[in-house]
Amino acid sequence: MTKALIIGGGIAGAVTAMALQKAGITPVICEAYDTGADDIGAFLTIMRNGTNALRAVEAHQPVIDAGFPATDIEVLDGTGTRLALNPMRSDAHTLRRSVLYRVLHDEAGRRGIPLHHGKRLVSASTVDGVTLAEFADGSAAECDLLIGADGIHSAVRGLIDPGAPAPRFTGLTIAYGYTRATSFQPSASAYRMIAGHKAFFGYTTAPDGETWWFSRAPELDSTTATKQHFIDLLAEDDTPSAEIVRSTDDLFITNAFDVPETAHWHNDSMALVGDAAHAASPAAGQGASMALEDSVILAMCLRDIADRRAAFEKYTEIRRPRVERLVAESAALGNTQNRRTVMPGSPERHWLYDHEIDWAERIA
Ligand SMILES: Cc1cc2nc3c(=O)[nH]c(=O)nc-3n(C[C@H](O)[C@H](O)[C@H](O)COP(=O)(O)OP(=O)(O)OC[C@H]3O[C@@H](n4cnc5c(N)ncnc54)[C@H](O)[C@@H]3O)c2cc1C
């Protein structure tokens, strides 16, 4: 039986493993960190298209159960004026990233898929169809194919193409936080997003009453940005955003990168999925959902096309136009979001959400 080594135990890694197993390939996941959730501060929303991809491999229910529904988005400007109320096309779910990792790992484990922690890939080479992967701890493993699900700073991308461009700083610094304060009006919709005068802000209320928020701001840097920087940027807006930040004890601050174009997503024995192949600025809220789509389509191509290189080529042909359109649109949104069509949820983005994957369909 074909053995696949999946590098990276994140969102794409876990689901690629489940999809490959369903396609008759034996997967093993190798994750660099000792735990799969180092950035426990962040949360994300799996959009309808991402939930559809999970459904194709029957992995949707644990994710739905662990999150809460994101049903609609109210868009305001900095004066507090409502610009739009966008329905979310159903089946979108918000959850903490660490929880998403955990439920996907649990589900992979339940299916008997091995996940090895502390395995950071440093190099790989293929001789006579057998790929040898080498790890930072000195160990090595052989496989028939190697899948790079190792995120935006992918090592596998560099092995496939040493000339691949490095991730690009989008110019945006992002803060996340959680607060139980009740000194501000909670959002009446599932999400409230505010295209403020100087920064973008979004918040939602979890079922237990806790407010989850994020803000995207230009001209900052995660190494020096502070809570006060975000309060100052949001203070001009006639909305609760500055108050929400003020009431938050711990902020998680990071710079946002994207990978707009990767010339080579594969060679004869290795292929990339998720952020390793293409990473969108978080403005679109679609990176995880796109990674899930990649995972399932790659497995379907390997299931239906006997020649491995041809399968990888077909996978790239199917996926590239969709993800590159997303990355470009997300980068264009930047911080000064188009106020009515602000992603996510806007009617102009239904090409993203309405995407269906049918596992029973044969890939020609
Ligand atoms: C601030 C922020 C907010 C976001 N919000 C959203 C959102 O709301 N909705 C959404 O859909 N997307 C969102 N995204 C994007 C989303 O997080 C990514 O697109 C998604 O995590 C990609 O999944 P992945 O599995 O490809 O990569 P990751 O989730 O990054 O997983 C990669 C894994 O590979 C491991 N790894 C890395 N290098 C190696 C190596 N050499 N050897 C072994 N393992 C390795 C890492 O430790 C990690 O576990 C956001 C991103 C950011 C930065």
Short mmCIF file of C-alpha atoms and ligand atoms in Angstrom, two decimals:
data_model
loop_
_atom_site.label_atom_id
_atom_site.label_comp_id
_atom_site.label_asym_id
_atom_site.label_seq_id
_atom_site.Cartn_x
_atom_site.Cartn_y
_atom_site.Cartn_z
CA MET A 1 0.00 0.00 0.00
CA THR A 2 1.23 3.51 -0.81
CA LYS A 3 2.64 5.30 2.25
CA ALA A 4 2.33 9.07 2.55
CA LEU A 5 4.28 11.16 5.01
CA ILE A 6 2.43 14.35 5.84
CA ILE A 7 4.65 17.12 7.11
CA GLY A 8 2.69 19.36 9.49
CA GLY A 9 -0.07 18.43 11.89
CA GLY A 10 -2.13 21.58 11.42
CA ILE A 11 -5.47 21.97 9.70
CA ALA A 12 -4.40 20.79 6.24
CA GLY A 13 -2.17 18.04 7.66
CA ALA A 14 -4.85 16.34 9.73
CA VAL A 15 -7.50 16.50 7.03
CA THR A 16 -5.15 15.50 4.20
CA ALA A 17 -4.32 12.43 6.27
CA MET A 18 -8.00 11.53 6.66
CA ALA A 19 -8.71 12.14 2.97
CA LEU A 20 -5.70 10.08 1.82
CA GLN A 21 -6.74 7.23 4.10
CA LYS A 22 -10.21 7.33 2.56
CA ALA A 23 -8.53 7.21 -0.85
CA GLY A 24 -6.68 4.01 0.09
CA ILE A 25 -3.29 5.53 0.96
CA THR A 26 -1.61 4.96 4.33
CA PRO A 27 -0.88 8.34 6.02
CA VAL A 28 1.55 9.23 8.81
CA ILE A 29 1.63 12.79 10.19
CA CYS A 30 4.86 14.41 11.40
CA GLU A 31 4.44 17.63 13.38
CA ALA A 32 7.36 19.87 14.37
CA TYR A 33 6.04 20.97 17.75
CA ASP A 34 5.49 18.89 20.84
CA THR A 35 1.89 20.08 20.89
CA GLY A 36 -0.16 21.15 17.90
CA ALA A 37 -1.35 24.45 19.26
CA ASP A 38 1.35 26.96 20.01
CA ASP A 39 -0.69 30.03 18.98
CA ILE A 40 -3.51 29.42 21.39
CA GLY A 41 -4.54 33.08 21.26
CA ALA A 42 -6.20 32.99 17.87
CA PHE A 43 -9.65 31.94 16.76
CA LEU A 44 -11.02 31.42 13.29
CA THR A 45 -14.16 30.68 11.35
CA ILE A 46 -14.53 27.67 9.10
CA MET A 47 -16.74 28.94 6.31
CA ARG A 48 -19.46 26.99 4.52
CA ASN A 49 -17.02 25.80 1.83
CA GLY A 50 -14.62 24.56 4.51
CA THR A 51 -17.40 22.71 6.32
CA ASN A 52 -18.36 21.17 2.97
CA ALA A 53 -14.80 19.93 2.50
CA LEU A 54 -14.83 18.40 5.99
CA ARG A 55 -18.16 16.77 5.19
CA ALA A 56 -16.59 15.07 2.14
CA VAL A 57 -14.42 13.05 4.54
CA GLU A 58 -17.04 12.82 7.32
CA ALA A 59 -14.94 15.03 9.63
CA HIS A 60 -17.40 17.93 9.92
CA GLN A 61 -19.37 16.93 13.03
CA PRO A 62 -16.60 17.22 15.66
CA VAL A 63 -15.73 20.67 14.29
CA ILE A 64 -19.36 21.80 14.33
CA ASP A 65 -19.79 20.46 17.86
CA ALA A 66 -16.67 22.27 19.11
CA GLY A 67 -17.61 25.67 17.69
CA PHE A 68 -20.58 27.99 17.50
CA PRO A 69 -22.42 29.10 14.38
CA ALA A 70 -21.47 32.29 12.56
CA THR A 71 -24.79 33.17 11.01
CA ASP A 72 -24.46 36.77 9.87
CA ILE A 73 -22.20 39.80 9.81
CA GLU A 74 -23.22 43.37 10.46
CA VAL A 75 -20.83 45.83 8.82
CA LEU A 76 -20.42 49.30 10.35
CA ASP A 77 -18.25 52.26 9.51
CA GLY A 78 -16.27 54.25 12.07
CA THR A 79 -19.28 56.45 12.86
CA GLY A 80 -21.27 53.37 13.91
CA THR A 81 -23.51 53.58 10.83
CA ARG A 82 -24.66 50.21 9.53
CA LEU A 83 -23.45 49.61 5.97
CA ALA A 84 -24.65 46.06 5.44
CA LEU A 85 -26.02 42.95 7.10
CA ASN A 86 -24.53 39.95 5.32
CA PRO A 87 -25.92 36.45 5.90
CA MET A 88 -23.17 33.82 6.09
CA ARG A 89 -24.68 31.20 3.75
CA SER A 90 -25.16 28.81 6.70
CA ASP A 91 -22.80 26.19 8.04
CA ALA A 92 -20.00 28.58 9.11
CA HIS A 93 -18.52 27.85 12.53
CA THR A 94 -16.22 29.82 14.82
CA LEU A 95 -13.79 28.15 17.19
CA ARG A 96 -10.41 28.64 18.79
CA ARG A 97 -7.53 27.43 16.66
CA SER A 98 -6.20 25.24 19.46
CA VAL A 99 -9.62 23.56 19.76
CA LEU A 100 -9.79 23.02 15.99
CA TYR A 101 -6.36 21.36 16.07
CA ARG A 102 -7.42 19.20 19.00
CA VAL A 103 -10.64 17.93 17.45
CA LEU A 104 -8.94 17.20 14.13
CA HIS A 105 -6.11 15.35 15.89
CA ASP A 106 -8.63 13.38 17.95
CA GLU A 107 -10.56 12.47 14.82
CA ALA A 108 -7.39 11.41 12.98
CA GLY A 109 -6.41 9.31 16.02
CA ARG A 110 -9.85 7.73 16.14
CA ARG A 111 -9.24 6.61 12.54
CA GLY A 112 -5.92 5.05 13.51
CA ILE A 113 -3.72 7.65 11.80
CA PRO A 114 -0.35 8.02 13.58
CA LEU A 115 0.69 11.58 14.50
CA HIS A 116 4.28 12.03 15.66
CA HIS A 117 5.10 15.23 17.54
CA GLY A 118 8.58 16.76 17.76
CA LYS A 119 9.37 15.81 14.14
CA ARG A 120 10.60 18.91 12.31
CA LEU A 121 11.44 18.11 8.69
CA VAL A 122 14.79 19.51 7.61
CA SER A 123 15.39 17.77 4.30
CA ALA A 124 14.02 15.16 1.92
CA SER A 125 15.30 13.46 -1.20
CA THR A 126 13.91 10.88 -3.60
CA VAL A 127 15.85 7.98 -5.11
CA ASP A 128 14.19 5.31 -7.28
CA GLY A 129 10.70 6.40 -6.21
CA VAL A 130 11.42 6.21 -2.47
CA THR A 131 11.52 9.49 -0.55
CA LEU A 132 13.68 9.76 2.55
CA ALA A 133 12.58 12.46 4.99
CA GLU A 134 15.06 13.66 7.58
CA PHE A 135 14.12 15.39 10.83
CA ALA A 136 15.84 17.84 13.15
CA ASP A 137 16.00 15.23 15.93
CA GLY A 138 18.26 13.06 13.72
CA SER A 139 15.59 10.53 12.80
CA ALA A 140 14.51 9.67 9.25
CA ALA A 141 11.54 7.99 7.59
CA GLU A 142 10.83 6.56 4.14
CA CYS A 143 7.66 7.07 2.14
CA ASP A 144 6.22 6.84 -1.36
CA LEU A 145 4.95 10.39 -1.33
CA LEU A 146 5.55 13.38 0.89
CA ILE A 147 2.90 16.06 1.43
CA GLY A 148 3.94 19.50 2.65
CA ALA A 149 1.18 20.68 4.98
CA ASP A 150 3.73 22.68 6.92
CA GLY A 151 2.15 26.12 6.79
CA ILE A 152 3.16 29.51 5.51
CA HIS A 153 6.88 29.09 6.29
CA SER A 154 6.94 25.66 4.63
CA ALA A 155 10.20 23.72 4.42
CA VAL A 156 8.74 21.41 1.77
CA ARG A 157 8.05 24.39 -0.52
CA GLY A 158 11.80 25.12 -0.52
CA LEU A 159 12.64 21.48 -1.21
CA ILE A 160 10.33 21.40 -4.23
CA ASP A 161 11.57 24.77 -5.48
CA PRO A 162 14.61 26.34 -3.83
CA GLY A 163 13.73 29.55 -5.68
CA ALA A 164 10.22 29.80 -4.23
CA PRO A 165 9.52 33.32 -2.92
CA ALA A 166 9.42 33.93 0.81
CA PRO A 167 6.11 34.91 2.44
CA ARG A 168 5.23 38.59 1.96
CA PHE A 169 4.35 40.94 4.82
CA THR A 170 0.87 42.28 4.07
CA GLY A 171 1.52 45.49 5.99
CA LEU A 172 -1.08 44.52 8.58
CA THR A 173 -0.57 43.69 12.24
CA ILE A 174 -3.32 41.74 13.92
CA ALA A 175 -4.41 41.65 17.55
CA TYR A 176 -6.76 39.09 19.07
CA GLY A 177 -8.31 39.00 22.49
CA TYR A 178 -11.11 37.77 24.73
CA THR A 179 -13.04 39.68 27.37
CA ARG A 180 -15.87 38.96 29.77
CA ALA A 181 -16.56 42.67 30.35
CA THR A 182 -20.14 43.81 29.78
CA SER A 183 -19.54 47.56 29.71
CA PHE A 184 -20.31 47.72 25.97
CA GLN A 185 -23.27 46.68 23.87
CA PRO A 186 -22.88 43.10 22.57
CA SER A 187 -23.24 42.51 18.85
CA ALA A 188 -26.85 41.83 17.83
CA SER A 189 -25.63 39.82 14.84
CA ALA A 190 -23.27 36.85 15.06
CA TYR A 191 -20.35 39.06 13.99
CA ARG A 192 -20.00 42.79 13.94
CA MET A 193 -17.22 44.14 11.71
CA ILE A 194 -16.19 47.76 11.77
CA ALA A 195 -14.29 49.43 8.96
CA GLY A 196 -12.95 52.10 11.31
CA HIS A 197 -11.11 55.30 10.56
CA LYS A 198 -7.65 53.90 11.25
CA ALA A 199 -8.05 50.16 11.90
CA PHE A 200 -10.40 47.31 11.15
CA PHE A 201 -12.19 45.62 14.06
CA GLY A 202 -14.43 42.57 14.41
CA TYR A 203 -16.14 40.87 17.34
CA THR A 204 -18.53 38.10 18.19
CA THR A 205 -20.06 36.79 21.39
CA ALA A 206 -19.49 33.15 22.29
CA PRO A 207 -22.38 31.14 23.78
CA ASP A 208 -20.92 31.57 27.28
CA GLY A 209 -21.08 35.38 26.94
CA GLU A 210 -17.37 35.95 26.32
CA THR A 211 -16.55 38.48 23.59
CA TRP A 212 -13.99 37.31 21.03
CA TRP A 213 -12.41 40.10 18.96
CA PHE A 214 -9.67 40.89 16.47
CA SER A 215 -8.27 44.05 14.96
CA ARG A 216 -6.14 44.63 11.85
CA ALA A 217 -4.01 47.75 11.73
CA PRO A 218 -1.41 49.17 9.34
CA GLU A 219 1.95 50.72 10.22
CA LEU A 220 2.59 48.64 13.32
CA ASP A 221 4.89 45.72 14.00
CA SER A 222 4.09 42.76 16.20
CA THR A 223 7.41 43.01 18.02
CA THR A 224 6.65 46.51 19.30
CA ALA A 225 2.85 46.94 19.05
CA THR A 226 0.99 47.19 22.35
CA LYS A 227 -2.57 47.18 23.61
CA GLN A 228 -2.38 50.99 23.84
CA HIS A 229 -1.48 51.27 20.13
CA PHE A 230 -4.69 49.47 19.22
CA ILE A 231 -6.78 51.49 21.70
CA ASP A 232 -5.40 54.72 20.21
CA LEU A 233 -6.16 53.63 16.63
CA LEU A 234 -9.71 52.59 17.51
CA ALA A 235 -10.50 55.50 19.83
CA GLU A 236 -11.62 57.75 16.97
CA ASP A 237 -14.45 55.39 16.08
CA ASP A 238 -17.89 55.88 17.53
CA THR A 239 -18.19 52.15 18.23
CA PRO A 240 -17.41 49.85 21.21
CA SER A 241 -14.09 48.64 19.75
CA ALA A 242 -11.66 50.71 21.87
CA GLU A 243 -13.64 49.81 25.01
CA ILE A 244 -13.49 46.11 24.14
CA VAL A 245 -9.71 46.26 23.75
CA ARG A 246 -9.35 48.27 26.97
CA SER A 247 -11.29 45.63 28.90
CA THR A 248 -9.07 42.78 27.63
CA ASP A 249 -6.22 41.54 29.84
CA ASP A 250 -4.08 39.59 27.37
CA LEU A 251 -3.61 40.40 23.70
CA PHE A 252 -2.18 38.07 21.07
CA ILE A 253 -0.41 40.21 18.43
CA THR A 254 1.04 38.94 15.15
CA ASN A 255 2.06 40.24 11.73
CA ALA A 256 0.05 38.97 8.74
CA PHE A 257 1.88 37.43 5.79
CA ASP A 258 0.65 35.98 2.53
CA VAL A 259 2.09 33.81 -0.23
CA PRO A 260 0.62 35.23 -3.42
CA GLU A 261 2.21 32.93 -5.97
CA THR A 262 4.09 29.65 -5.78
CA ALA A 263 5.32 28.54 -9.20
CA HIS A 264 5.64 24.86 -8.27
CA TRP A 265 3.18 23.08 -5.99
CA HIS A 266 4.75 19.67 -6.59
CA ASN A 267 7.53 17.59 -8.10
CA ASP A 268 7.32 13.85 -8.85
CA SER A 269 7.09 12.75 -5.20
CA MET A 270 6.13 15.79 -3.11
CA ALA A 271 3.15 18.17 -3.14
CA LEU A 272 1.98 21.15 -1.11
CA VAL A 273 -1.40 21.79 0.53
CA GLY A 274 -2.84 24.73 2.46
CA ASP A 275 -0.70 27.70 3.45
CA ALA A 276 2.42 25.88 2.25
CA ALA A 277 1.14 26.29 -1.32
CA HIS A 278 -0.74 29.59 -1.02
CA ALA A 279 -1.55 31.78 1.94
CA ALA A 280 -4.12 34.56 1.95
CA SER A 281 -4.09 37.63 4.14
CA PRO A 282 -6.49 36.94 7.03
CA ALA A 283 -8.83 39.66 5.68
CA ALA A 284 -10.75 37.01 3.75
CA GLY A 285 -11.15 34.60 6.66
CA GLN A 286 -10.65 31.76 4.20
CA GLY A 287 -7.17 30.30 4.70
CA ALA A 288 -8.33 27.34 6.75
CA SER A 289 -11.29 26.60 4.49
CA MET A 290 -9.05 26.68 1.41
CA ALA A 291 -6.59 24.34 3.13
CA LEU A 292 -9.46 21.92 3.78
CA GLU A 293 -10.55 22.05 0.15
CA ASP A 294 -6.96 21.36 -1.01
CA SER A 295 -6.71 18.34 1.26
CA VAL A 296 -9.78 16.64 -0.15
CA ILE A 297 -9.11 17.47 -3.82
CA LEU A 298 -5.51 16.22 -3.60
CA ALA A 299 -6.71 12.90 -2.18
CA MET A 300 -9.38 12.57 -4.88
CA CYS A 301 -6.77 13.17 -7.61
CA LEU A 302 -4.45 10.54 -6.12
CA ARG A 303 -7.40 8.15 -5.83
CA ASP A 304 -8.46 8.53 -9.46
CA ILE A 305 -5.25 9.12 -11.40
CA ALA A 306 -2.74 6.29 -11.28
CA ASP A 307 0.26 8.28 -12.45
CA ARG A 308 1.44 10.33 -9.48
CA ARG A 309 2.82 13.28 -11.40
CA ALA A 310 -0.36 13.49 -13.47
CA ALA A 311 -2.41 13.39 -10.25
CA PHE A 312 -0.37 16.25 -8.75
CA GLU A 313 -0.75 18.22 -12.00
CA LYS A 314 -4.50 17.74 -12.01
CA TYR A 315 -4.71 18.80 -8.37
CA THR A 316 -2.79 21.99 -9.17
CA GLU A 317 -4.90 22.66 -12.24
CA ILE A 318 -8.12 22.35 -10.21
CA ARG A 319 -7.00 24.34 -7.20
CA ARG A 320 -4.71 27.10 -8.46
CA PRO A 321 -7.23 29.46 -10.12
CA ARG A 322 -9.55 29.42 -7.11
CA VAL A 323 -6.93 29.99 -4.43
CA GLU A 324 -5.00 32.61 -6.39
CA ARG A 325 -8.20 34.59 -6.94
CA LEU A 326 -8.85 34.43 -3.21
CA VAL A 327 -5.31 35.50 -2.27
CA ALA A 328 -5.47 38.46 -4.67
CA GLU A 329 -8.89 39.61 -3.45
CA SER A 330 -7.86 39.26 0.16
CA ALA A 331 -4.68 41.27 -0.37
CA ALA A 332 -6.68 44.00 -2.15
CA LEU A 333 -8.98 44.32 0.85
CA GLY A 334 -6.03 45.17 3.04
CA ASN A 335 -6.99 47.39 5.89
CA THR A 336 -9.13 49.95 4.12
CA GLN A 337 -11.80 47.42 3.33
CA ASN A 338 -14.36 48.25 0.70
CA ARG A 339 -17.05 49.23 3.12
CA ARG A 340 -20.04 47.45 1.68
CA THR A 341 -18.45 44.33 0.29
CA VAL A 342 -16.27 43.70 3.32
CA MET A 343 -15.32 40.05 3.49
CA PRO A 344 -16.47 37.70 4.75
CA GLY A 345 -20.17 37.24 4.14
CA SER A 346 -20.76 39.76 1.37
CA PRO A 347 -22.89 38.64 -1.61
CA GLU A 348 -19.91 39.31 -3.90
CA ARG A 349 -18.11 36.42 -2.19
CA HIS A 350 -20.64 33.69 -2.79
CA TRP A 351 -18.27 32.13 -5.35
CA LEU A 352 -16.17 31.26 -2.29
CA TYR A 353 -18.84 29.92 0.04
CA ASP A 354 -20.99 28.00 -2.41
CA HIS A 355 -18.17 25.73 -3.53
CA GLU A 356 -19.13 22.05 -3.11
CA ILE A 357 -16.90 18.97 -3.17
CA ASP A 358 -18.53 15.65 -3.98
CA TRP A 359 -16.30 12.76 -2.88
CA ALA A 360 -18.19 10.38 -5.21
CA GLU A 361 -17.31 12.45 -8.28
CA ARG A 362 -14.49 10.95 -10.39
CA ILE A 363 -11.58 13.20 -11.32
CA ALA A 364 -11.07 12.87 -15.07
C1 LIG B 1 -4.02 36.00 12.57
C2 LIG B 1 -4.65 35.01 11.63
C3 LIG B 1 -6.03 34.88 11.58
C4 LIG B 1 -6.64 33.97 10.71
N1 LIG B 1 -8.01 33.85 10.69
C5 LIG B 1 -8.58 32.94 9.84
C6 LIG B 1 -10.00 32.75 9.79
O1 LIG B 1 -10.79 33.37 10.52
N2 LIG B 1 -10.50 31.80 8.94
C7 LIG B 1 -9.66 31.07 8.13
O2 LIG B 1 -10.15 30.24 7.36
N3 LIG B 1 -8.33 31.23 8.17
C8 LIG B 1 -7.77 32.14 8.99
N4 LIG B 1 -6.42 32.29 9.02
C9 LIG B 1 -5.60 31.49 8.12
C10 LIG B 1 -5.46 30.07 8.64
O3 LIG B 1 -5.00 30.10 9.99
C11 LIG B 1 -4.47 29.32 7.77
O4 LIG B 1 -4.81 29.49 6.43
C12 LIG B 1 -4.53 27.83 8.12
O5 LIG B 1 -4.07 27.65 9.44
C13 LIG B 1 -3.69 27.03 7.14
O6 LIG B 1 -3.64 25.69 7.57
P1 LIG B 1 -2.34 24.81 7.29
O7 LIG B 1 -2.62 23.48 7.86
O8 LIG B 1 -1.96 24.95 5.87
O9 LIG B 1 -1.18 25.53 8.11
P2 LIG B 1 -1.02 25.60 9.73
O10 LIG B 1 -2.34 25.60 10.39
O11 LIG B 1 -0.10 26.77 9.95
O12 LIG B 1 -0.27 24.27 10.09
C14 LIG B 1 1.06 24.00 9.70
C15 LIG B 1 1.63 22.99 10.67
O13 LIG B 1 2.90 22.55 10.18
C16 LIG B 1 3.82 22.50 11.26
N5 LIG B 1 5.18 22.64 10.69
C17 LIG B 1 5.75 23.75 10.19
N6 LIG B 1 6.98 23.48 9.72
C18 LIG B 1 7.20 22.15 9.92
C19 LIG B 1 8.28 21.25 9.64
N7 LIG B 1 9.42 21.69 9.05
N8 LIG B 1 8.17 19.96 9.99
C20 LIG B 1 7.02 19.48 10.57
N9 LIG B 1 5.96 20.30 10.86
C21 LIG B 1 6.04 21.62 10.53
C22 LIG B 1 3.40 23.66 12.16
O14 LIG B 1 3.89 23.52 13.47
C23 LIG B 1 1.87 23.57 12.07
O15 LIG B 1 1.33 22.71 13.04
C24 LIG B 1 -5.82 33.19 9.87
C25 LIG B 1 -4.42 33.32 9.93
C26 LIG B 1 -3.84 34.22 10.79
C27 LIG B 1 -2.33 34.37 10.84
#
